[in-house]
PDB file of C-alpha atoms in Angstrom:
ATOM      1  CA  MET A 432     -41.427  19.127  42.807  1.00 97.00           C
ATOM      2  CA  ILE A 433     -41.298  21.975  45.608  1.00 98.00           C
ATOM      3  CA  ASN A 434     -42.844  20.193  48.467  1.00 97.00           C
ATOM      4  CA  GLY A 435     -42.936  21.460  52.418  1.00 96.00           C
ATOM      5  CA  ALA A 436     -45.298  23.035  55.096  1.00 95.00           C
ATOM      6  CA  PHE A 437     -47.319  25.727  54.533  1.00 91.00           C
ATOM      7  CA  GLY A 438     -44.657  28.976  54.539  1.00 90.00           C
ATOM      8  CA  SER A 439     -41.852  26.827  54.109  1.00 92.00           C
ATOM      9  CA  GLY A 440     -41.544  28.697  50.941  1.00 92.00           C
ATOM     10  CA  LYS A 441     -41.989  26.245  48.215  1.00 95.00           C
ATOM     11  CA  THR A 442     -44.174  28.985  46.261  1.00 94.00           C
ATOM     12  CA  SER A 443     -41.619  31.757  46.496  1.00 94.00           C
ATOM     13  CA  ALA A 444     -38.963  29.894  45.612  1.00 97.00           C
ATOM     14  CA  ALA A 445     -40.977  28.313  42.558  1.00 97.00           C
ATOM     15  CA  HIS A 446     -41.773  31.735  41.494  1.00 97.00           C
ATOM     16  CA  MET A 447     -38.215  32.829  41.665  1.00 97.00           C
ATOM     17  CA  LEU A 448     -37.026  29.932  39.694  1.00 97.00           C
ATOM     18  CA  GLN A 449     -39.438  29.441  36.811  1.00 97.00           C
ATOM     19  CA  PRO A 450     -37.959  32.671  34.859  1.00 97.00           C
ATOM     20  CA  LEU A 451     -34.372  30.740  34.976  1.00 97.00           C
ATOM     21  CA  ILE A 452     -35.677  27.692  34.111  1.00 96.00           C
ATOM     22  CA  PRO A 453     -35.779  27.809  30.296  1.00 94.00           C
ATOM     23  CA  ASN A 454     -39.020  26.438  28.885  1.00 95.00           C
ATOM     24  CA  SER A 455     -40.853  26.272  32.196  1.00 96.00           C
ATOM     25  CA  MET A 456     -44.140  27.097  33.909  1.00 97.00           C
ATOM     26  CA  ILE A 457     -45.681  26.343  37.673  1.00 98.00           C
ATOM     27  CA  TYR A 458     -48.385  24.369  37.754  1.00 97.00           C
ATOM     28  CA  ASP A 459     -50.149  24.667  41.263  1.00 96.00           C
ATOM     29  CA  PRO A 460     -52.476  21.618  41.998  1.00 96.00           C
ATOM     30  CA  GLU A 461     -54.413  23.833  45.075  1.00 93.00           C
ATOM     31  CA  GLU A 462     -55.995  25.243  41.817  1.00 95.00           C
ATOM     32  CA  ILE A 463     -57.197  21.760  41.058  1.00 96.00           C
ATOM     33  CA  GLY A 464     -58.247  21.146  44.559  1.00 94.00           C
ATOM     34  CA  TYR A 465     -60.157  24.853  44.799  1.00 93.00           C
ATOM     35  CA  MET A 466     -62.134  23.796  41.641  1.00 95.00           C
ATOM     36  CA  ILE A 467     -62.768  20.331  43.140  1.00 94.00           C
ATOM     37  CA  ARG A 468     -64.209  21.772  46.264  1.00 91.00           C
ATOM     38  CA  LYS A 469     -66.362  23.730  43.920  1.00 93.00           C
ATOM     39  CA  ILE A 470     -67.637  21.035  42.126  1.00 93.00           C
ATOM     40  CA  ILE A 471     -67.973  18.169  44.200  1.00 91.00           C
ATOM     41  CA  LEU A 472     -70.182  19.204  47.573  1.00 90.00           C
ATOM     42  CA  GLU A 473     -69.054  17.997  50.847  1.00 88.00           C
ATOM     43  CA  GLU A 474     -72.572  15.796  50.822  1.00 92.00           C
ATOM     44  CA  ASN A 475     -71.586  14.545  47.526  1.00 91.00           C
ATOM     45  CA  ARG A 476     -68.310  12.801  48.777  1.00 90.00           C
ATOM     46  CA  LEU A 477     -67.556   9.664  50.082  1.00 87.00           C
ATOM     47  CA  GLU A 478     -67.581   9.425  53.848  1.00 91.00           C
ATOM     48  CA  GLU A 479     -63.462   9.150  54.366  1.00 90.00           C
ATOM     49  CA  GLU A 480     -63.197  12.484  51.694  1.00 87.00           C
ATOM     50  CA  ARG A 481     -65.209  14.815  54.290  1.00 92.00           C
ATOM     51  CA  THR A 482     -62.688  16.822  55.960  1.00 86.00           C
ATOM     52  CA  ASP A 483     -61.149  19.935  55.760  1.00 83.00           C
ATOM     53  CA  ASP A 484     -58.613  18.938  53.134  1.00 85.00           C
ATOM     54  CA  PHE A 485     -59.015  18.485  49.569  1.00 90.00           C
ATOM     55  CA  GLN A 486     -56.213  16.225  49.556  1.00 91.00           C
ATOM     56  CA  ASP A 487     -58.238  13.775  50.869  1.00 92.00           C
ATOM     57  CA  ILE A 488     -60.637  13.527  47.993  1.00 92.00           C
ATOM     58  CA  GLU A 489     -59.061  10.730  45.606  1.00 93.00           C
ATOM     59  CA  LEU A 490     -60.118  12.479  42.532  1.00 95.00           C
ATOM     60  CA  TRP A 491     -57.630  15.330  43.437  1.00 95.00           C
ATOM     61  CA  ARG A 492     -54.457  13.383  42.812  1.00 95.00           C
ATOM     62  CA  ILE A 493     -55.954  11.415  40.114  1.00 97.00           C
ATOM     63  CA  LEU A 494     -56.344  14.740  38.505  1.00 97.00           C
ATOM     64  CA  THR A 495     -53.209  16.647  39.568  1.00 97.00           C
ATOM     65  CA  VAL A 496     -51.344  13.534  37.583  1.00 98.00           C
ATOM     66  CA  LYS A 497     -53.860  13.762  34.422  1.00 98.00           C
ATOM     67  CA  THR A 498     -53.909  17.929  34.309  1.00 97.00           C
ATOM     68  CA  ALA A 499     -49.926  17.836  34.518  1.00 97.00           C
ATOM     69  CA  SER A 500     -49.070  14.886  32.095  1.00 97.00           C
ATOM     70  CA  GLU A 501     -52.018  17.218  29.302  1.00 97.00           C
ATOM     71  CA  VAL A 502     -49.831  20.634  30.091  1.00 96.00           C
ATOM     72  CA  LYS A 503     -46.555  18.671  30.175  1.00 96.00           C
ATOM     73  CA  GLN A 504     -48.073  16.809  26.172  1.00 96.00           C
ATOM     74  CA  LYS A 505     -49.706  19.736  25.004  1.00 97.00           C
ATOM     75  CA  TYR A 506     -47.233  22.596  26.364  1.00 96.00           C
ATOM     76  CA  ASN A 507     -44.157  20.326  26.465  1.00 95.00           C
ATOM     77  CA  LYS A 508     -42.313  22.885  29.144  1.00 95.00           C
ATOM     78  CA  HIS A 509     -41.038  21.845  32.160  1.00 95.00           C
ATOM     79  CA  ILE A 510     -43.400  21.402  35.178  1.00 97.00           C
ATOM     80  CA  ILE A 511     -42.356  23.453  38.618  1.00 97.00           C
ATOM     81  CA  VAL A 512     -44.652  22.411  41.248  1.00 97.00           C
ATOM     82  CA  PRO A 513     -44.931  23.921  44.321  1.00 97.00           C
ATOM     83  CA  MET A 514     -47.128  21.477  46.583  1.00 95.00           C
ATOM     84  CA  THR A 515     -47.088  20.236  50.150  1.00 95.00           C
ATOM     85  CA  ILE A 516     -47.427  17.052  49.999  1.00 95.00           C
ATOM     86  CA  TYR A 517     -46.793  14.953  53.235  1.00 94.00           C
ATOM     87  CA  LYS A 518     -49.758  12.245  53.458  1.00 94.00           C
ATOM     88  CA  SER A 519     -47.379   9.132  51.930  1.00 94.00           C
ATOM     89  CA  GLU A 520     -50.329   7.819  49.784  1.00 94.00           C
ATOM     90  CA  ASN A 521     -51.218  10.614  47.836  1.00 95.00           C
ATOM     91  CA  TYR A 522     -47.048  11.684  46.791  1.00 97.00           C
ATOM     92  CA  ASP A 523     -46.637   8.034  46.237  1.00 97.00           C
ATOM     93  CA  TYR A 524     -49.386   8.268  43.535  1.00 97.00           C
ATOM     94  CA  ILE A 525     -48.242  11.629  42.215  1.00 97.00           C
ATOM     95  CA  TYR A 526     -44.781  10.941  42.539  1.00 97.00           C
ATOM     96  CA  ASN A 527     -44.983   7.957  40.435  1.00 96.00           C
ATOM     97  CA  GLY A 528     -47.403   9.783  38.070  1.00 97.00           C
ATOM     98  CA  PHE A 529     -44.976  12.582  37.294  1.00 97.00           C
ATOM     99  CA  ARG A 530     -42.672   9.978  36.947  1.00 96.00           C
ATOM    100  CA  SER A 531     -44.933   7.675  34.157  1.00 96.00           C
ATOM    101  CA  PHE A 532     -45.109  11.130  31.912  1.00 95.00           C
ATOM    102  CA  ASP A 533     -41.535  12.900  32.789  1.00 93.00           C
ATOM    103  CA  ASN A 534     -38.184  10.598  34.073  1.00 89.00           C
ATOM    104  CA  ASP A 535     -36.396  13.716  34.660  1.00 89.00           C
ATOM    105  CA  ILE A 536     -38.295  14.419  37.780  1.00 94.00           C
ATOM    106  CA  PHE A 537     -36.613  16.218  40.928  1.00 96.00           C
ATOM    107  CA  HIS A 538     -38.117  16.139  44.199  1.00 97.00           C
ATOM    108  CA  PHE A 539     -37.102  19.289  46.928  1.00 97.00           C
ATOM    109  CA  CYS A 540     -38.401  19.104  50.464  1.00 97.00           C
ATOM    110  CA  LEU A 541     -38.312  22.371  52.219  1.00 97.00           C
ATOM    111  CA  ILE A 542     -37.628  21.917  55.726  1.00 96.00           C
ATOM    112  CA  ALA A 543     -37.820  24.396  58.453  1.00 95.00           C
ATOM    113  CA  SER A 544     -38.574  24.521  62.271  1.00 95.00           C
ATOM    114  CA  GLU A 545     -41.638  25.075  64.054  1.00 95.00           C
ATOM    115  CA  ASP A 546     -40.594  28.735  64.810  1.00 95.00           C
ATOM    116  CA  THR A 547     -39.871  29.490  61.408  1.00 95.00           C
ATOM    117  CA  ILE A 548     -42.642  28.415  59.934  1.00 94.00           C
ATOM    118  CA  HIS A 549     -44.973  29.997  61.843  1.00 96.00           C
ATOM    119  CA  LYS A 550     -43.115  32.992  61.485  1.00 94.00           C
ATOM    120  CA  ARG A 551     -43.431  32.731  57.859  1.00 93.00           C
ATOM    121  CA  LEU A 552     -47.329  31.949  58.122  1.00 94.00           C
ATOM    122  CA  ALA A 553     -47.937  35.260  60.069  1.00 94.00           C
ATOM    123  CA  THR A 554     -45.407  37.344  57.592  1.00 92.00           C
ATOM    124  CA  ARG A 555     -47.787  36.531  54.743  1.00 91.00           C
ATOM    125  CA  GLY A 556     -51.155  37.161  56.687  1.00 92.00           C
ATOM    126  CA  ASP A 557     -52.545  33.620  57.543  1.00 90.00           C
ATOM    127  CA  THR A 558     -54.569  33.734  60.914  1.00 92.00           C
ATOM    128  CA  TYR A 559     -52.737  32.352  63.606  1.00 93.00           C
ATOM    129  CA  GLY A 560     -53.797  29.062  65.018  1.00 92.00           C
ATOM    130  CA  GLY A 561     -55.926  28.643  61.445  1.00 92.00           C
ATOM    131  CA  TRP A 562     -55.468  25.714  59.061  1.00 89.00           C
ATOM    132  CA  THR A 563     -51.970  26.481  57.923  1.00 90.00           C
ATOM    133  CA  TYR A 564     -50.768  26.776  61.481  1.00 93.00           C
ATOM    134  CA  GLN A 565     -52.163  23.328  62.477  1.00 92.00           C
ATOM    135  CA  GLN A 566     -50.756  21.703  59.907  1.00 91.00           C
ATOM    136  CA  THR A 567     -47.334  22.433  60.669  1.00 94.00           C
ATOM    137  CA  GLN A 568     -46.153  19.276  63.052  1.00 95.00           C
ATOM    138  CA  LYS A 569     -48.167  17.099  60.652  1.00 94.00           C
ATOM    139  CA  CYS A 570     -45.781  18.199  57.955  1.00 95.00           C
ATOM    140  CA  ILE A 571     -42.975  18.339  59.896  1.00 96.00           C
ATOM    141  CA  ASN A 572     -42.830  14.968  61.034  1.00 96.00           C
ATOM    142  CA  ALA A 573     -43.809  13.097  57.929  1.00 95.00           C
ATOM    143  CA  PHE A 574     -41.121  14.788  56.503  1.00 96.00           C
ATOM    144  CA  GLU A 575     -38.593  13.303  58.364  1.00 94.00           C
ATOM    145  CA  ASP A 576     -39.398  10.384  56.318  1.00 93.00           C
ATOM    146  CA  ASN A 577     -36.639   9.618  53.430  1.00 93.00           C
ATOM    147  CA  LYS A 578     -39.082   8.970  50.673  1.00 93.00           C
ATOM    148  CA  PHE A 579     -38.986  12.651  51.301  1.00 95.00           C
ATOM    149  CA  GLN A 580     -35.280  13.677  50.076  1.00 92.00           C
ATOM    150  CA  GLU A 581     -34.137  16.096  48.856  1.00 94.00           C
ATOM    151  CA  HIS A 582     -34.176  17.842  52.154  1.00 96.00           C
ATOM    152  CA  ILE A 583     -33.555  21.881  52.053  1.00 97.00           C
ATOM    153  CA  LEU A 584     -32.824  22.939  55.732  1.00 95.00           C
ATOM    154  CA  THR A 585     -34.809  26.872  54.866  1.00 95.00           C
ATOM    155  CA  ASP A 586     -34.291  28.452  58.429  1.00 94.00           C
ATOM    156  CA  GLN A 587     -31.067  30.124  58.039  1.00 93.00           C
ATOM    157  CA  ILE A 588     -31.040  30.933  53.953  1.00 94.00           C
ATOM    158  CA  GLU A 589     -33.259  33.175  51.854  1.00 93.00           C
ATOM    159  CA  THR A 590     -34.975  32.041  48.840  1.00 95.00           C
ATOM    160  CA  GLU A 591     -32.540  32.686  46.197  1.00 96.00           C
ATOM    161  CA  GLU A 592     -30.111  30.376  48.023  1.00 96.00           C
ATOM    162  CA  ILE A 593     -32.959  27.682  47.847  1.00 97.00           C
ATOM    163  CA  VAL A 594     -33.047  28.525  44.160  1.00 97.00           C
ATOM    164  CA  GLU A 595     -29.463  28.456  43.966  1.00 97.00           C
ATOM    165  CA  ILE A 596     -29.675  24.846  45.257  1.00 96.00           C
ATOM    166  CA  ILE A 597     -32.420  24.040  43.496  1.00 96.00           C
ATOM    167  CA  LEU A 598     -30.547  24.966  40.214  1.00 96.00           C
ATOM    168  CA  ASN A 599     -27.254  23.450  41.136  1.00 95.00           C
ATOM    169  CA  LYS A 600     -29.104  19.763  41.359  1.00 93.00           C
ATOM    170  CA  ILE A 601     -30.976  20.042  38.813  1.00 92.00           C
ATOM    171  CA  SER A 602     -27.744  20.834  36.498  1.00 86.00           C
ATOM    172  CA  THR A 603     -26.834  17.680  36.020  1.00 69.00           C
ATOM    173  CA  LYS A 604     -29.722  17.412  33.353  1.00 61.00           C
ATOM    174  CA  ASN A 605     -29.756  19.752  30.290  1.00 52.00           C
ATOM    175  CA  ILE A 606     -33.178  21.644  31.058  1.00 49.00           C
ATOM    176  CA  ASP A 607     -32.521  23.899  28.008  1.00 48.00           C
ATOM    177  CA  SER A 608     -34.577  21.087  25.748  1.00 44.00           C
TER     178      SER A 608
END
């Protein structure tokens, strides 16, 4: 799992990491969220699910775990999961769900300052003041919790260095199987 605020470099790191880990693939739970929003219209959602964040839809976290489990079982690949997941309940559910079918789970949380994140969001073309910008401070605050370890500070390093740090951390496990 590569976690972090929107704009922290998760997806870039995942795409750079994937060819370096034999027998691996990227699994992006945002795609599950987009699908759910199309299938379960807001008027059909439970009251507490009627927010602007698909992670508030309980079915999202359930399907995120079930789909990952099925993908792992069917294709037997190492799964690289870039996602921003700062809500404690969702994190616990997904992390423990992943652990239930794969004991070799790693969680890395890319940490950066608000200024760095906002610069990266602007560089990738996000609308200034838009939804991703609005999530920044919530993510920064949530990721201070030790449950979101292992932190990788990314303000002063490039994606290649993030990937190197991740590879060094997982090298104690046999990733070639």
